[in-house]
Tab-separated table of N, CA and C in Angstrom:
chain	number	residue	atom	x	y	z
A	1	THR	N	70.180	51.803	86.002
A	1	THR	CA	68.634	50.642	85.112
A	1	THR	C	67.186	49.936	85.628
A	2	LEU	N	66.578	49.706	84.585
A	2	LEU	CA	65.718	49.105	85.525
A	2	LEU	C	65.276	48.055	85.920
A	3	ILE	N	66.132	47.232	84.985
A	3	ILE	CA	66.262	46.109	85.245
A	3	ILE	C	66.769	45.951	86.450
A	4	ASP	N	67.879	46.881	86.675
A	4	ASP	CA	69.123	46.592	87.772
A	4	ASP	C	68.056	46.561	89.119
A	5	GLN	N	67.489	47.868	88.830
A	5	GLN	CA	66.000	48.088	90.403
A	5	GLN	C	65.140	46.688	90.586
A	6	ALA	N	64.808	46.339	89.728
A	6	ALA	CA	64.322	45.212	89.757
A	6	ALA	C	64.818	44.239	90.548
A	7	SER	N	65.735	43.592	90.080
A	7	SER	CA	66.394	42.566	90.724
A	7	SER	C	67.038	42.905	91.600
A	8	ALA	N	67.283	43.367	92.214
A	8	ALA	CA	67.744	44.418	94.024
A	8	ALA	C	66.056	44.166	94.450
A	9	GLU	N	65.284	45.075	94.157
A	9	GLU	CA	63.945	44.668	94.331
A	9	GLU	C	63.264	42.957	95.345
A	10	VAL	N	63.433	42.488	94.002
A	10	VAL	CA	63.328	40.667	93.901
A	10	VAL	C	64.260	39.942	95.275
A	11	SER	N	66.029	40.705	95.060
A	11	SER	CA	66.574	39.570	95.891
A	11	SER	C	66.428	40.606	97.086
A	12	ARG	N	65.765	41.809	96.920
A	12	ARG	CA	65.537	42.289	98.515
A	12	ARG	C	64.197	41.656	99.396
A	13	ALA	N	63.164	41.214	98.655
A	13	ALA	CA	61.798	40.248	99.162
A	13	ALA	C	61.954	39.219	99.182
A	14	TYR	N	63.660	38.620	98.538
A	14	TYR	CA	63.710	37.356	98.861
A	14	TYR	C	63.880	36.980	99.705
A	15	GLU	N	65.302	37.842	100.187
A	15	GLU	CA	65.713	37.415	101.137
A	15	GLU	C	65.009	37.529	102.715
A	16	ARG	N	63.817	38.667	102.444
A	16	ARG	CA	63.162	38.675	103.728
A	16	ARG	C	62.201	37.885	103.650
A	17	SER	N	61.888	37.418	102.852
A	17	SER	CA	60.755	35.827	102.841
A	17	SER	C	61.795	34.617	103.811
A	18	GLU	N	62.746	35.052	102.623
A	18	GLU	CA	63.739	33.293	103.974
A	18	GLU	C	63.866	33.907	105.153
A	19	ALA	N	63.990	34.841	105.483
A	19	ALA	CA	63.969	35.041	107.160
A	19	ALA	C	62.889	34.724	107.760
A	20	THR	N	61.573	34.511	107.167
A	20	THR	CA	60.815	33.768	107.866
A	20	THR	C	60.004	32.525	107.276
A	21	THR	N	60.734	31.958	106.635
A	21	THR	CA	61.243	30.631	105.864
A	21	THR	C	60.266	30.310	105.672
A	22	THR	N	59.368	31.031	104.473
A	22	THR	CA	58.240	30.795	103.408
A	22	THR	C	58.602	30.856	102.831
A	23	GLY	N	59.754	31.282	102.162
A	23	GLY	CA	60.476	31.872	100.371
A	23	GLY	C	58.877	32.487	100.200
A	24	MET	N	59.016	32.656	98.929
A	24	MET	CA	58.672	33.182	97.406
A	24	MET	C	58.025	32.355	96.713
A	25	TYR	N	57.338	31.140	97.874
A	25	TYR	CA	56.358	30.351	96.950
A	25	TYR	C	55.126	30.091	96.981
A	26	PRO	N	54.217	29.937	96.395
A	26	PRO	CA	52.756	29.807	97.112
A	26	PRO	C	52.767	29.488	98.503
A	27	GLY	N	52.034	30.192	98.870
A	27	GLY	CA	51.688	29.898	100.869
A	27	GLY	C	52.454	31.401	101.191
A	28	GLY	N	53.620	31.967	101.036
A	28	GLY	CA	54.613	32.428	101.166
A	28	GLY	C	53.900	33.629	101.577
A	29	ASN	N	54.505	34.884	101.409
A	29	ASN	CA	53.939	36.448	102.360
A	29	ASN	C	52.446	36.800	100.949
A	30	PHE	N	52.674	36.615	100.333
A	30	PHE	CA	51.168	36.887	99.180
A	30	PHE	C	50.921	35.466	98.662
A	31	ASP	N	49.471	35.451	99.753
A	31	ASP	CA	48.555	34.909	99.403
A	31	ASP	C	47.169	34.624	99.481
A	32	PRO	N	46.677	35.288	99.278
A	32	PRO	CA	45.457	36.139	99.331
A	32	PRO	C	44.611	35.252	99.390
A	33	LEU	N	44.434	34.035	98.461
A	33	LEU	CA	43.378	33.355	98.275
A	33	LEU	C	43.831	32.149	99.396
A	34	GLY	N	44.301	31.612	99.894
A	34	GLY	CA	45.141	30.462	100.972
A	34	GLY	C	45.135	29.408	100.696
A	35	PHE	N	45.956	29.596	98.851
A	35	PHE	CA	46.651	28.454	98.499
A	35	PHE	C	47.701	27.134	99.833
A	36	GLY	N	48.120	28.052	101.131
A	36	GLY	CA	49.145	27.663	101.335
A	36	GLY	C	48.222	27.063	102.873
A	37	LYS	N	47.499	26.658	102.499
A	37	LYS	CA	46.404	26.389	104.225
A	37	LYS	C	47.078	25.153	103.652
A	38	ASN	N	46.635	24.142	102.739
A	38	ASN	CA	47.027	22.619	102.685
A	38	ASN	C	48.037	22.291	102.645
A	39	PRO	N	49.066	21.520	103.266
A	39	PRO	CA	50.335	21.313	103.090
A	39	PRO	C	50.749	20.235	101.689
A	40	GLU	N	49.638	19.162	101.685
A	40	GLU	CA	49.472	18.667	100.656
A	40	GLU	C	48.877	19.302	99.094
A	41	LYS	N	48.363	20.342	99.003
A	41	LYS	CA	47.832	20.894	97.649
A	41	LYS	C	49.032	22.000	97.367
A	42	LEU	N	49.480	22.593	98.700
A	42	LEU	CA	50.756	23.568	98.413
A	42	LEU	C	51.779	22.674	97.454
A	43	LYS	N	51.822	21.341	98.482
A	43	LYS	CA	53.170	21.167	97.844
A	43	LYS	C	53.381	20.755	95.945
A	44	GLU	N	51.650	20.713	95.719
A	44	GLU	CA	50.842	20.457	94.110
A	44	GLU	C	51.398	21.250	93.398
A	45	LEU	N	50.841	22.291	94.132
A	45	LEU	CA	51.051	23.935	93.173
A	45	LEU	C	52.188	23.926	93.077
A	46	LYS	N	53.501	24.348	93.922
A	46	LYS	CA	55.086	24.140	94.006
A	46	LYS	C	54.860	23.454	92.478
A	47	VAL	N	54.938	22.061	92.396
A	47	VAL	CA	55.043	20.889	91.217
A	47	VAL	C	54.255	21.616	90.236
A	48	LYS	N	53.153	21.744	89.942
A	48	LYS	CA	52.744	22.403	88.634
A	48	LYS	C	53.173	23.882	88.198
A	49	GLU	N	53.873	24.925	89.254
A	49	GLU	CA	54.817	26.450	89.126
A	49	GLU	C	55.717	25.597	88.003
A	50	ILE	N	56.432	24.896	88.959
A	50	ILE	CA	57.735	24.645	88.040
A	50	ILE	C	57.456	23.989	86.753
A	51	LYS	N	56.394	23.072	86.428
A	51	LYS	CA	56.375	22.913	85.129
A	51	LYS	C	55.977	23.334	84.246
A	52	ASN	N	54.981	24.883	84.831
A	52	ASN	CA	54.335	25.449	84.014
A	52	ASN	C	55.901	26.377	83.460
A	53	GLY	N	56.324	26.553	84.114
A	53	GLY	CA	58.371	27.098	83.951
A	53	GLY	C	58.550	26.789	83.277
A	54	ARG	N	58.435	25.938	83.123
A	54	ARG	CA	59.094	24.762	81.943
A	54	ARG	C	58.692	24.916	80.976
A	55	LEU	N	57.617	24.223	80.900
A	55	LEU	CA	57.221	24.295	79.702
A	55	LEU	C	57.002	26.146	78.656
A	56	ALA	N	56.729	27.132	79.823
A	56	ALA	CA	57.213	29.002	79.084
A	56	ALA	C	58.358	28.927	78.719
A	57	MET	N	59.733	28.343	79.081
A	57	MET	CA	60.808	28.402	78.955
A	57	MET	C	60.744	27.662	76.882
A	58	LEU	N	60.364	26.461	77.114
A	58	LEU	CA	60.222	25.317	75.471
A	58	LEU	C	59.256	26.588	74.666
A	59	ALA	N	58.238	27.668	74.533
A	59	ALA	CA	57.486	28.098	73.928
A	59	ALA	C	58.375	29.488	73.529
A	60	VAL	N	59.358	29.792	74.291
A	60	VAL	CA	59.603	30.803	74.307
A	60	VAL	C	61.563	30.186	73.191
A	61	LEU	N	61.293	29.080	73.368
A	61	LEU	CA	62.306	28.199	72.032
A	61	LEU	C	62.084	28.387	71.169
A	62	GLY	N	60.756	27.887	71.090
A	62	GLY	CA	60.159	27.446	70.193
A	62	GLY	C	60.099	28.849	69.234
A	63	PHE	N	59.648	30.348	69.702
A	63	PHE	CA	59.271	31.116	69.179
A	63	PHE	C	60.493	32.045	68.328
A	64	GLY	N	61.660	31.567	68.965
A	64	GLY	CA	63.445	31.347	68.855
A	64	GLY	C	63.898	30.781	67.413
A	65	HIS	N	63.329	29.020	67.726
A	65	HIS	CA	62.976	28.286	66.206
A	65	HIS	C	62.405	29.553	65.055
A	66	GLN	N	61.232	29.484	65.502
A	66	GLN	CA	60.666	29.545	64.410
A	66	GLN	C	61.020	31.307	63.569
A	67	ALA	N	61.816	32.250	64.247
A	67	ALA	CA	62.189	33.367	63.596
A	67	ALA	C	62.956	32.603	63.243
A	68	PHE	N	64.221	32.078	63.639
A	68	PHE	CA	65.472	31.386	63.018
A	68	PHE	C	64.987	30.841	61.403
A	69	VAL	N	63.702	29.889	61.255
A	69	VAL	CA	64.030	29.396	60.315
A	69	VAL	C	63.292	30.239	59.341
A	70	THR	N	62.024	30.871	59.489
A	70	THR	CA	61.624	31.475	59.080
A	70	THR	C	62.227	32.938	58.109
A	71	GLY	N	63.148	33.631	59.324
A	71	GLY	CA	63.767	34.855	58.702
A	71	GLY	C	62.501	36.110	59.202
A	72	LYS	N	61.412	35.708	59.723
A	72	LYS	CA	60.271	36.906	60.279
A	72	LYS	C	60.395	36.732	61.746
A	73	SER	N	59.406	37.632	62.615
A	73	SER	CA	58.747	37.769	63.962
A	73	SER	C	57.987	36.774	64.250
A	74	PRO	N	57.690	36.330	65.391
A	74	PRO	CA	56.604	35.303	65.474
A	74	PRO	C	55.460	36.030	65.950
A	75	LEU	N	55.626	37.191	65.611
A	75	LEU	CA	53.580	37.875	65.449
A	75	LEU	C	53.313	37.415	63.763
A	76	ASP	N	54.801	38.083	63.062
A	76	ASP	CA	54.436	38.168	61.348
A	76	ASP	C	54.030	36.896	61.221
A	77	ASN	N	54.467	35.801	61.769
A	77	ASN	CA	54.368	34.350	61.436
A	77	ASN	C	52.560	33.851	61.689
A	78	LEU	N	52.461	34.433	62.693
A	78	LEU	CA	50.741	34.611	63.077
A	78	LEU	C	50.222	35.250	62.203
A	79	ALA	N	50.279	36.371	62.354
A	79	ALA	CA	49.726	37.077	60.444
A	79	ALA	C	49.629	36.387	59.749
A	80	ASP	N	51.118	35.581	59.217
A	80	ASP	CA	50.665	34.974	57.920
A	80	ASP	C	49.523	33.810	57.855
A	81	HIS	N	49.901	33.149	59.257
A	81	HIS	CA	48.900	31.973	59.686
A	81	HIS	C	47.702	32.040	59.533
A	82	ILE	N	47.438	33.170	60.269
A	82	ILE	CA	45.696	33.438	60.474
A	82	ILE	C	45.176	34.021	58.928
A	83	ALA	N	46.286	34.920	58.336
A	83	ALA	CA	45.580	34.842	56.936
A	83	ALA	C	44.953	34.229	55.638
A	84	ASN	N	46.038	32.466	55.648
A	84	ASN	CA	46.328	31.752	55.053
A	84	ASN	C	46.499	30.373	55.986
A	85	PRO	N	46.032	29.915	57.008
A	85	PRO	CA	46.127	28.754	57.841
A	85	PRO	C	45.861	27.534	57.347
A	86	PHE	N	45.960	27.098	55.980
A	86	PHE	CA	46.301	25.997	55.253
A	86	PHE	C	47.348	25.829	54.463
A	87	VAL	N	48.203	27.254	54.628
A	87	VAL	CA	49.497	27.071	53.207
A	87	VAL	C	50.555	27.348	54.403
A	88	ASN	N	50.262	28.558	55.626
A	88	ASN	CA	51.059	28.311	56.386
A	88	ASN	C	51.176	27.830	57.792
A	89	HIS	N	51.696	27.147	58.081
A	89	HIS	CA	51.683	26.319	59.549
A	89	HIS	C	52.491	26.278	60.106
A	90	TYR	N	53.919	27.019	59.496
A	90	TYR	CA	55.312	27.355	60.371
A	90	TYR	C	55.393	28.436	60.787
């Protein structure tokens, strides 16, 4: 399946990047804008990336909670909110 193929590619790319000791982080194999040139800035970017990922996980958890409470999909809830934002806060 597509998921199996994608996971194999990610695993292969990660193993290849670990061999060069750069990993799949900013400043690794793909760094067209040169963010990894400054070690202090690179360290800061890594922390920001972790925080961004954690925030995204909380957002997905919020979507799931909202769907559980309202019984509607997140897009249905968004449409309801846009239609009447003063009544539909959830």
